[in-house]
CSV table of C-alpha atoms in Angstrom, one decimal:
chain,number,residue,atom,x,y,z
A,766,UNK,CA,71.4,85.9,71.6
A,767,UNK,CA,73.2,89.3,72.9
A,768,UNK,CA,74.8,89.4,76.0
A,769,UNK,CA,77.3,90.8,78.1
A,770,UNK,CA,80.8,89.4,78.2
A,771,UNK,CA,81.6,90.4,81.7
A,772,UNK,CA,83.1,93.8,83.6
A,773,UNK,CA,83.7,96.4,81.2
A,774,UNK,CA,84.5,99.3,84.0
A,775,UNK,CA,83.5,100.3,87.4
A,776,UNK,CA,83.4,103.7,88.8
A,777,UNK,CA,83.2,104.5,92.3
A,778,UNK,CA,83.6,108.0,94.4
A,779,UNK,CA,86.7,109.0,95.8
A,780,UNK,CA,87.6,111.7,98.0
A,781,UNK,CA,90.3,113.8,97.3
A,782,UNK,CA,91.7,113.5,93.7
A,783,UNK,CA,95.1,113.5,94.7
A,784,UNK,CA,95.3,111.1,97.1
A,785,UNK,CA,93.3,108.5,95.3
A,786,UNK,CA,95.7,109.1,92.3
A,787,UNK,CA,98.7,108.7,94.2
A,788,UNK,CA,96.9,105.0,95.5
A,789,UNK,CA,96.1,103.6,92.9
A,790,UNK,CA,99.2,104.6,90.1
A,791,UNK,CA,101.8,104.4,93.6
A,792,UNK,CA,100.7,101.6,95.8
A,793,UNK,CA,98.4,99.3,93.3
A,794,UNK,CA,100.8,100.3,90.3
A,795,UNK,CA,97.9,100.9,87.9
A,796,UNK,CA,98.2,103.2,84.9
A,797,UNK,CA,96.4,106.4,84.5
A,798,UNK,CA,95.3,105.9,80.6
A,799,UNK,CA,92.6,108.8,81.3
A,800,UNK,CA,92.6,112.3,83.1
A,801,UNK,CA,89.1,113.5,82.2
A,802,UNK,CA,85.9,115.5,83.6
A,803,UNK,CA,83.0,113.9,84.6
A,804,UNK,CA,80.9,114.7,81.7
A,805,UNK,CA,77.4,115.6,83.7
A,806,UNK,CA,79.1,117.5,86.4
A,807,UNK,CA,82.7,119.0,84.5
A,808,UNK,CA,83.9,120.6,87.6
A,809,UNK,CA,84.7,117.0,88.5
A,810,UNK,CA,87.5,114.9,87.9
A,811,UNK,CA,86.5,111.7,86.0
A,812,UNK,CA,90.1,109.4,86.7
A,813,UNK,CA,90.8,105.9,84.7
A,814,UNK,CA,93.3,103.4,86.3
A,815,UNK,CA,93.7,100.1,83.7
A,816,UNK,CA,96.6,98.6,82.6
A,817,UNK,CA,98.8,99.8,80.1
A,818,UNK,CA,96.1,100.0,77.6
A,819,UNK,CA,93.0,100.4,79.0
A,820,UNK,CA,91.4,97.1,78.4
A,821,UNK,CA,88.0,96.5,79.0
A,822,UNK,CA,87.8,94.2,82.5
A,823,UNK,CA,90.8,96.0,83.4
A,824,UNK,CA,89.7,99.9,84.0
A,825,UNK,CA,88.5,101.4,87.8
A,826,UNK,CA,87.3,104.7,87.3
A,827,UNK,CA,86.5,107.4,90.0
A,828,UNK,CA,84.7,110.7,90.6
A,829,UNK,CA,86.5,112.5,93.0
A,830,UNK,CA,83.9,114.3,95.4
A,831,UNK,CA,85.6,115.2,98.6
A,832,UNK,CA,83.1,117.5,99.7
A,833,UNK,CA,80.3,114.3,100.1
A,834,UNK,CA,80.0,112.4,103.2
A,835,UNK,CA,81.1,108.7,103.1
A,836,UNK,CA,79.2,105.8,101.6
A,837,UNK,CA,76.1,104.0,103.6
A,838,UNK,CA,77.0,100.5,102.8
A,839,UNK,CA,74.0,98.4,102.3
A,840,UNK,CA,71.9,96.9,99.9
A,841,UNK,CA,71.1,98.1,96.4
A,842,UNK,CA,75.0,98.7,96.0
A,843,UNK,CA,77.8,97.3,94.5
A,844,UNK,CA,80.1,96.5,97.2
A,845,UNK,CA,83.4,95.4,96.5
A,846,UNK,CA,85.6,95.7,93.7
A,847,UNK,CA,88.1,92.6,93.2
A,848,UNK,CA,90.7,92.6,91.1
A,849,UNK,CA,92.9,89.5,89.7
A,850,UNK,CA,96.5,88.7,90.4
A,851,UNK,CA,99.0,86.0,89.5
A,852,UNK,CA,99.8,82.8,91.0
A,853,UNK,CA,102.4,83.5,94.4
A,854,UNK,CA,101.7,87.5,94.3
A,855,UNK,CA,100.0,88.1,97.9
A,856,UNK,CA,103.0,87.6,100.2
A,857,UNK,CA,104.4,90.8,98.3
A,858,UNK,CA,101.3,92.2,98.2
A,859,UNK,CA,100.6,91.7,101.8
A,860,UNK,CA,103.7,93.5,102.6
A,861,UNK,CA,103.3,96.3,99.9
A,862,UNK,CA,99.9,97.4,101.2
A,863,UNK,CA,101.3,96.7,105.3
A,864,UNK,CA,104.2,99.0,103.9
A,865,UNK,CA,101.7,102.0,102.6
A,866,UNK,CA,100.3,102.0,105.8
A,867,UNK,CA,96.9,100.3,104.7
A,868,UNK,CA,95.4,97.7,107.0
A,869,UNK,CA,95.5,94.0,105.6
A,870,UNK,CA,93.5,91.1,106.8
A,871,UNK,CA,94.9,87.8,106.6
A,872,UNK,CA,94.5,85.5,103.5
A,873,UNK,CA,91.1,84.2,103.3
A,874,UNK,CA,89.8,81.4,100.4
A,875,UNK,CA,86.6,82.3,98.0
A,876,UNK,CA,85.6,79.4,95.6
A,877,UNK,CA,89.4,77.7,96.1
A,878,UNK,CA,91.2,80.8,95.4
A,879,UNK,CA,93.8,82.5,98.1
A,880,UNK,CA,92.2,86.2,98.8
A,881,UNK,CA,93.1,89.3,100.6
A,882,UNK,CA,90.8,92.2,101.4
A,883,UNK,CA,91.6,95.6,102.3
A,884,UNK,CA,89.9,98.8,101.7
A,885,UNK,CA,91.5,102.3,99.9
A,886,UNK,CA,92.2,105.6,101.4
A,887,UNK,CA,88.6,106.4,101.0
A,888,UNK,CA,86.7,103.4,102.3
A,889,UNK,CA,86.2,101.7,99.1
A,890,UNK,CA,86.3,97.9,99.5
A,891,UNK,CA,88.7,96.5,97.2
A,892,UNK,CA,90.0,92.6,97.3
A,893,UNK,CA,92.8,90.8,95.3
A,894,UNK,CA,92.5,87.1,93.9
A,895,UNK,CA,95.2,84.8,92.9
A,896,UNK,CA,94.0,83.2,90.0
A,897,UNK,CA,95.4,80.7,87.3
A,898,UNK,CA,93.3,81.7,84.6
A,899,UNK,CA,95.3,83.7,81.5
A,900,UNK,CA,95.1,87.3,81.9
A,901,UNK,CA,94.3,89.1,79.2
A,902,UNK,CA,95.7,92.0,79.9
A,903,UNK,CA,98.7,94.3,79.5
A,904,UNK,CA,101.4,95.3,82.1
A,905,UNK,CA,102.1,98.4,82.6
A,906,UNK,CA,106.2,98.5,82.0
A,907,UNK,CA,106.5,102.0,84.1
A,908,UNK,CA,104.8,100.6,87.1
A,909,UNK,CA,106.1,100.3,90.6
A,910,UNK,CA,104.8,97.2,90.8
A,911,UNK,CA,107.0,94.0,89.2
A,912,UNK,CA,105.2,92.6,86.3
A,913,UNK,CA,105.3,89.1,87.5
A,914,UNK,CA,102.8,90.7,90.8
A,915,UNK,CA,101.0,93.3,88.8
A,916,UNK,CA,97.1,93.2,88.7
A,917,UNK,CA,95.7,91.7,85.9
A,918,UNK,CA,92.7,93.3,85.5
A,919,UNK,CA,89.5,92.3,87.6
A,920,UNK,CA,88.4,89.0,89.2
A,921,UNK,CA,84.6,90.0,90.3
A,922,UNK,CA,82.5,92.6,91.6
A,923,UNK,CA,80.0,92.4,94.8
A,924,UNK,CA,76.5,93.1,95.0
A,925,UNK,CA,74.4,93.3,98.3
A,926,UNK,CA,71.0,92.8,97.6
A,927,UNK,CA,67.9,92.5,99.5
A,928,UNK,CA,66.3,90.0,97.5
A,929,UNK,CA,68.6,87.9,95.7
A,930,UNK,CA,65.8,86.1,93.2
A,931,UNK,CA,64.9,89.3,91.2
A,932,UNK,CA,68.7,90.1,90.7
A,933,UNK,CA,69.8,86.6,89.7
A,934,UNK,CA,67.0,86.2,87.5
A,935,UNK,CA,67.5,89.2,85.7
A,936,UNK,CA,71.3,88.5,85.4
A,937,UNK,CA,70.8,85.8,83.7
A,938,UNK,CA,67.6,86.0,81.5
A,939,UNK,CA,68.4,89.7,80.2
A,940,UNK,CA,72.0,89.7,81.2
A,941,UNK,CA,72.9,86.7,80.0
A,942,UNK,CA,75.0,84.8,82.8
A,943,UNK,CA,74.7,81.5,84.0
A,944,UNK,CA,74.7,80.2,87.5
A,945,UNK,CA,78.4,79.8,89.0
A,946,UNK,CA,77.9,78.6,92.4
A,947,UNK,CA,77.8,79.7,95.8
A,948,UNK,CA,79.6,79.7,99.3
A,949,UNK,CA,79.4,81.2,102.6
A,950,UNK,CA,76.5,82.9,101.4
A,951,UNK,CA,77.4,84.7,98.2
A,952,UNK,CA,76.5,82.9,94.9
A,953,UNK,CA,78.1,83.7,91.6
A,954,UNK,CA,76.9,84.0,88.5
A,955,UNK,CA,79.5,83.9,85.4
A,956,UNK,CA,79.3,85.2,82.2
A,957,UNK,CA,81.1,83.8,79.0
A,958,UNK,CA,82.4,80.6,80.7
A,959,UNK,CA,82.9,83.0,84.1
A,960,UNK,CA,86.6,83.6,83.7
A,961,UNK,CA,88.6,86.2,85.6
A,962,UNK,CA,86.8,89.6,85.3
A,963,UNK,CA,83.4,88.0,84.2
A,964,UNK,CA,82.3,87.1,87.4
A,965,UNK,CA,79.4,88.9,89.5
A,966,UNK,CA,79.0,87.7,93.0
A,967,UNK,CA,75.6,88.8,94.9
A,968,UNK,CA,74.9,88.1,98.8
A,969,UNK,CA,71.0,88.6,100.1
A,970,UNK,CA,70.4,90.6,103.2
A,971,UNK,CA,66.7,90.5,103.3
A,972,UNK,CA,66.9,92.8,106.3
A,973,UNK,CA,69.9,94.9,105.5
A,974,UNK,CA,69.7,99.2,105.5
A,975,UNK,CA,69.6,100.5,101.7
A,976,UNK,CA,73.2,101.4,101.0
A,977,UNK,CA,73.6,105.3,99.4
A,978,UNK,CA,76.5,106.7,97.4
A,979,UNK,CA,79.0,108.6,98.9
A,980,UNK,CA,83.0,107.9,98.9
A,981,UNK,CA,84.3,105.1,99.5
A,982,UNK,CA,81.5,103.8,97.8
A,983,UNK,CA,80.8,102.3,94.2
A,984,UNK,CA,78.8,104.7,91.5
A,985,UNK,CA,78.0,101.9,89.0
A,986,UNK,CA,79.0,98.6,87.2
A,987,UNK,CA,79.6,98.4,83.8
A,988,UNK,CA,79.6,95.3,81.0
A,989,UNK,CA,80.7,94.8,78.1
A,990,UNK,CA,79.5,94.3,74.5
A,991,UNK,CA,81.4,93.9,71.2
A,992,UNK,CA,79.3,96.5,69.7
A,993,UNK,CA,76.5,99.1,68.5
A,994,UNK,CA,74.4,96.4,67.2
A,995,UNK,CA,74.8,94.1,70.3
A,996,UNK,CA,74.0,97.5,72.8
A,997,UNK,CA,71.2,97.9,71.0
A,998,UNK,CA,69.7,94.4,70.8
A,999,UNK,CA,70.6,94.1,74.9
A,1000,UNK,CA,69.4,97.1,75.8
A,1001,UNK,CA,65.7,96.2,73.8
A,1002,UNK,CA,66.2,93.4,76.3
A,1003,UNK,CA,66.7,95.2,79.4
A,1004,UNK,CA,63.6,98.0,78.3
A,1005,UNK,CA,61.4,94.4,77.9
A,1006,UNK,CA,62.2,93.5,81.4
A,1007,UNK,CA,60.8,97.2,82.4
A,1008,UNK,CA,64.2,98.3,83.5
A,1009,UNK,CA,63.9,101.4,81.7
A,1010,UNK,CA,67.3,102.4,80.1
A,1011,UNK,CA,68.3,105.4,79.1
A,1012,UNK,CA,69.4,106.4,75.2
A,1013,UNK,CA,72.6,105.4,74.1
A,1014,UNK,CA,75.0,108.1,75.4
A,1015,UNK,CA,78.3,108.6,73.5
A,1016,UNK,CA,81.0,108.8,75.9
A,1017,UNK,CA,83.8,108.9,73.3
A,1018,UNK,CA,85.7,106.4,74.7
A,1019,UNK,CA,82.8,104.0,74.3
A,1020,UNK,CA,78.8,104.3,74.1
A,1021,UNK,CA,77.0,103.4,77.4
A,1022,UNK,CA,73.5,102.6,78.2
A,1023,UNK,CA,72.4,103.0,82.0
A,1024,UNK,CA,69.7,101.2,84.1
A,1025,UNK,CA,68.8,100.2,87.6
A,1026,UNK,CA,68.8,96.2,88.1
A,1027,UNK,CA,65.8,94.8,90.0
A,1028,UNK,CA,67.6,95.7,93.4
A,1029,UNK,CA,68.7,99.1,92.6
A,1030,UNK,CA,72.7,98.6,91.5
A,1031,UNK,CA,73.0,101.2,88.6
A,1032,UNK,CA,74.2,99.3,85.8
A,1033,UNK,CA,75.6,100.3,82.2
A,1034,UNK,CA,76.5,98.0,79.1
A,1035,UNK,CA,79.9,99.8,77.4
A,1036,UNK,CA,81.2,98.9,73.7
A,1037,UNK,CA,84.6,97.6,73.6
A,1038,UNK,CA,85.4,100.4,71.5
A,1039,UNK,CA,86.7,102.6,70.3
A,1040,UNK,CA,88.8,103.0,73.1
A,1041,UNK,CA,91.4,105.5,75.4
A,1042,UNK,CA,93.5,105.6,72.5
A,1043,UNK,CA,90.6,107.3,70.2
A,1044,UNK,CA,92.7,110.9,71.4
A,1045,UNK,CA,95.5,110.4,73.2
A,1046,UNK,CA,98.8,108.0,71.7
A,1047,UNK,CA,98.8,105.0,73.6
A,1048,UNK,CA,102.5,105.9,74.5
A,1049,UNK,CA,101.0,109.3,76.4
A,1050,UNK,CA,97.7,108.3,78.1
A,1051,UNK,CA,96.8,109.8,81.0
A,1052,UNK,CA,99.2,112.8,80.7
A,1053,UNK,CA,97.0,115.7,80.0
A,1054,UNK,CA,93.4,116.8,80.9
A,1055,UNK,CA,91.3,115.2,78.4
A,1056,UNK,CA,87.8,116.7,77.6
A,1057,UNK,CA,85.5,115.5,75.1
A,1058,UNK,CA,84.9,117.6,71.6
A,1059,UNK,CA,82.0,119.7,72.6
A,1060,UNK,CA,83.3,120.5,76.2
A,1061,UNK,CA,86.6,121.4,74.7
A,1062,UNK,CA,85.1,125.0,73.7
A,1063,UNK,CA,84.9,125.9,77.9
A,1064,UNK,CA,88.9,124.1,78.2
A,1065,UNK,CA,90.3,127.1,80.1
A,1066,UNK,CA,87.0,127.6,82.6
A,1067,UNK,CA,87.1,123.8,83.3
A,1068,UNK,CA,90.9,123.7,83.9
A,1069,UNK,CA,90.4,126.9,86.0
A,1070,UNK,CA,88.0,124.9,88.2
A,1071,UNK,CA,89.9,121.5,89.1
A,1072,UNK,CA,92.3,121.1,91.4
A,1073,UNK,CA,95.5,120.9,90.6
A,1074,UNK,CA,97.0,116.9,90.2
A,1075,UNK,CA,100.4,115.7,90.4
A,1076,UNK,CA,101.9,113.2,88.9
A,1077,UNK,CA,101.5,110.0,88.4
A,1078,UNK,CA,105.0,109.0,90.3
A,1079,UNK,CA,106.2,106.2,88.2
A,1080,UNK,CA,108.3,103.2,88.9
């Protein structure tokens, strides 16, 4: 049976491209393993922040559009990104985030693990999880964050949703997850045993306003499958269930498939692979403006249209 094996990437909208690089390389310590267009609007930054080598279920990607008003949160929408981090990390990271000047709640508890929640510069709602479970993931030696605090890729990702049947079912009769649980009104659903970054948390709000993109807000969610044949056989799946996907779309990187679950969240299902390293050495990810081969021909008319970016400032 295909499925998906969990969070590939999610990519949300930022506002202005500097200031959500110098958060997320700065004061989260991820690394930039991609500097790239958006490659339906190319006047657009499209920025990667993974660990050091861009693992799937480790990669927050963002469209910088500071010209567009600020998210409607609501449901239809992905709400919350949450990202993993090991055992004894959120005293530092409660002072780390105090110390940047972003506003920290106190520790709260989901499904027995310690929490804290906090939002980025732009509004986007973003949480961090101790968690016990082996991280697969690489840490990023140049970051300014001490490997033994360093996020480990993510923990889950929030859906609001008007009508919470529809979404569970089709998460896991097309989707393939299982059931996980539930607490103070959110119930999980886990895919491939439900480990760190496999998790998808949904809350109903039968009553809630429709939620509409903007910054601060979350673009679309994106799972993973090993490869071409599994896409495929998934996304025959997810057509069945009259969800409409689009053709595969080679995004270099990886190939993607896009649809709306039953509630509206734009989802995609990404291959593992190739991978960031397909053009750039993994030593040197992230340094230069990246454009895939057939926008490469317009490289000096793109480049003339982004803003300039600095940095990242590494540790």
């Amino acid at each position: 049976e295909p499925s998906a094996h969990g969070i590939h990437h999610v990519t949300a909208i930022a506002g202005d491209p500097q200031e959500n690089l110098d958060f997320y390389t700065g004061v989260l310590g991820l690394r930039l393993v991609k500097k790239s267009v958006n490659q339906d609007a190319p006047d657009t930054y499209h920025l990667f922040f993974a660990d050091d080598e861009g693992r799937p279920g480790t990669d927050l990607t963002f469209f910088p559009w500071p010209q567009m008003g600020p998210a409607v949160k609501g449901t239809g929408q992905a709400v919350e990104v949450g990202f993993s981090v090991p055992p004894g990390s959120l005293g530092y990271w409660a002072g780390r985030l105090a110390g940047a000047g972003v506003g920290v709640g106190p520790p709260g508890r989901r499904f027995g693990e310690t929490v804290l929640t906090f939002r980025d510069p732009h509004g986007l709602d973003l949480a961090l999880t101790e968690t016990e479970a082996p991280l697969e993931t690489a840490p990023w030696p140049r970051s300014p964050v001490p490997e033994r605090h360093q996020v480990r890729g993510f923990q889950a990702v929030r859906l609001s949703e008007r009508d919470l049947a529809a979404t569970a079912r089709f998460l896991i009769e097309v989707l393939g997850f299982a059931a996980a649980g539930q607490e103070a009104g959110w119930h999980r659903f886990g895919a491939d045993g439900g480990g760190a970054s496999r998790r998808v948390d949904v809350s109903e709000v039968p009553a809630g306003p429709r939620g509409a993109w903007g910054t601060g807000g979350i673009h679309h969610v994106a799972f993973r499958v090993e490869d071409d044949a599994e896409q495929l056989a998934l996304r025959d799946r997810v057509a069945a269930a009259g969800r409409q996907p689009t053709p595969v779309i080679d995004r270099f990187w990886f190939r993607s498939v896009y649809f709306r679950e039953p509630g509206g969240v734009l989802f995609e299902l990404a291959t593992d692979g190739p991978g960031f390293t397909a053009d750039e050495d993994a030593e040197h990810l992230g340094e230069r403006l990246i454009l895939p081969p057939w926008l490469e021909p317009d490289r000096e008319r793109i480049e003339a249209g982004l803003p300039p970016l600095r940095g990242p400032e590494t540790g």
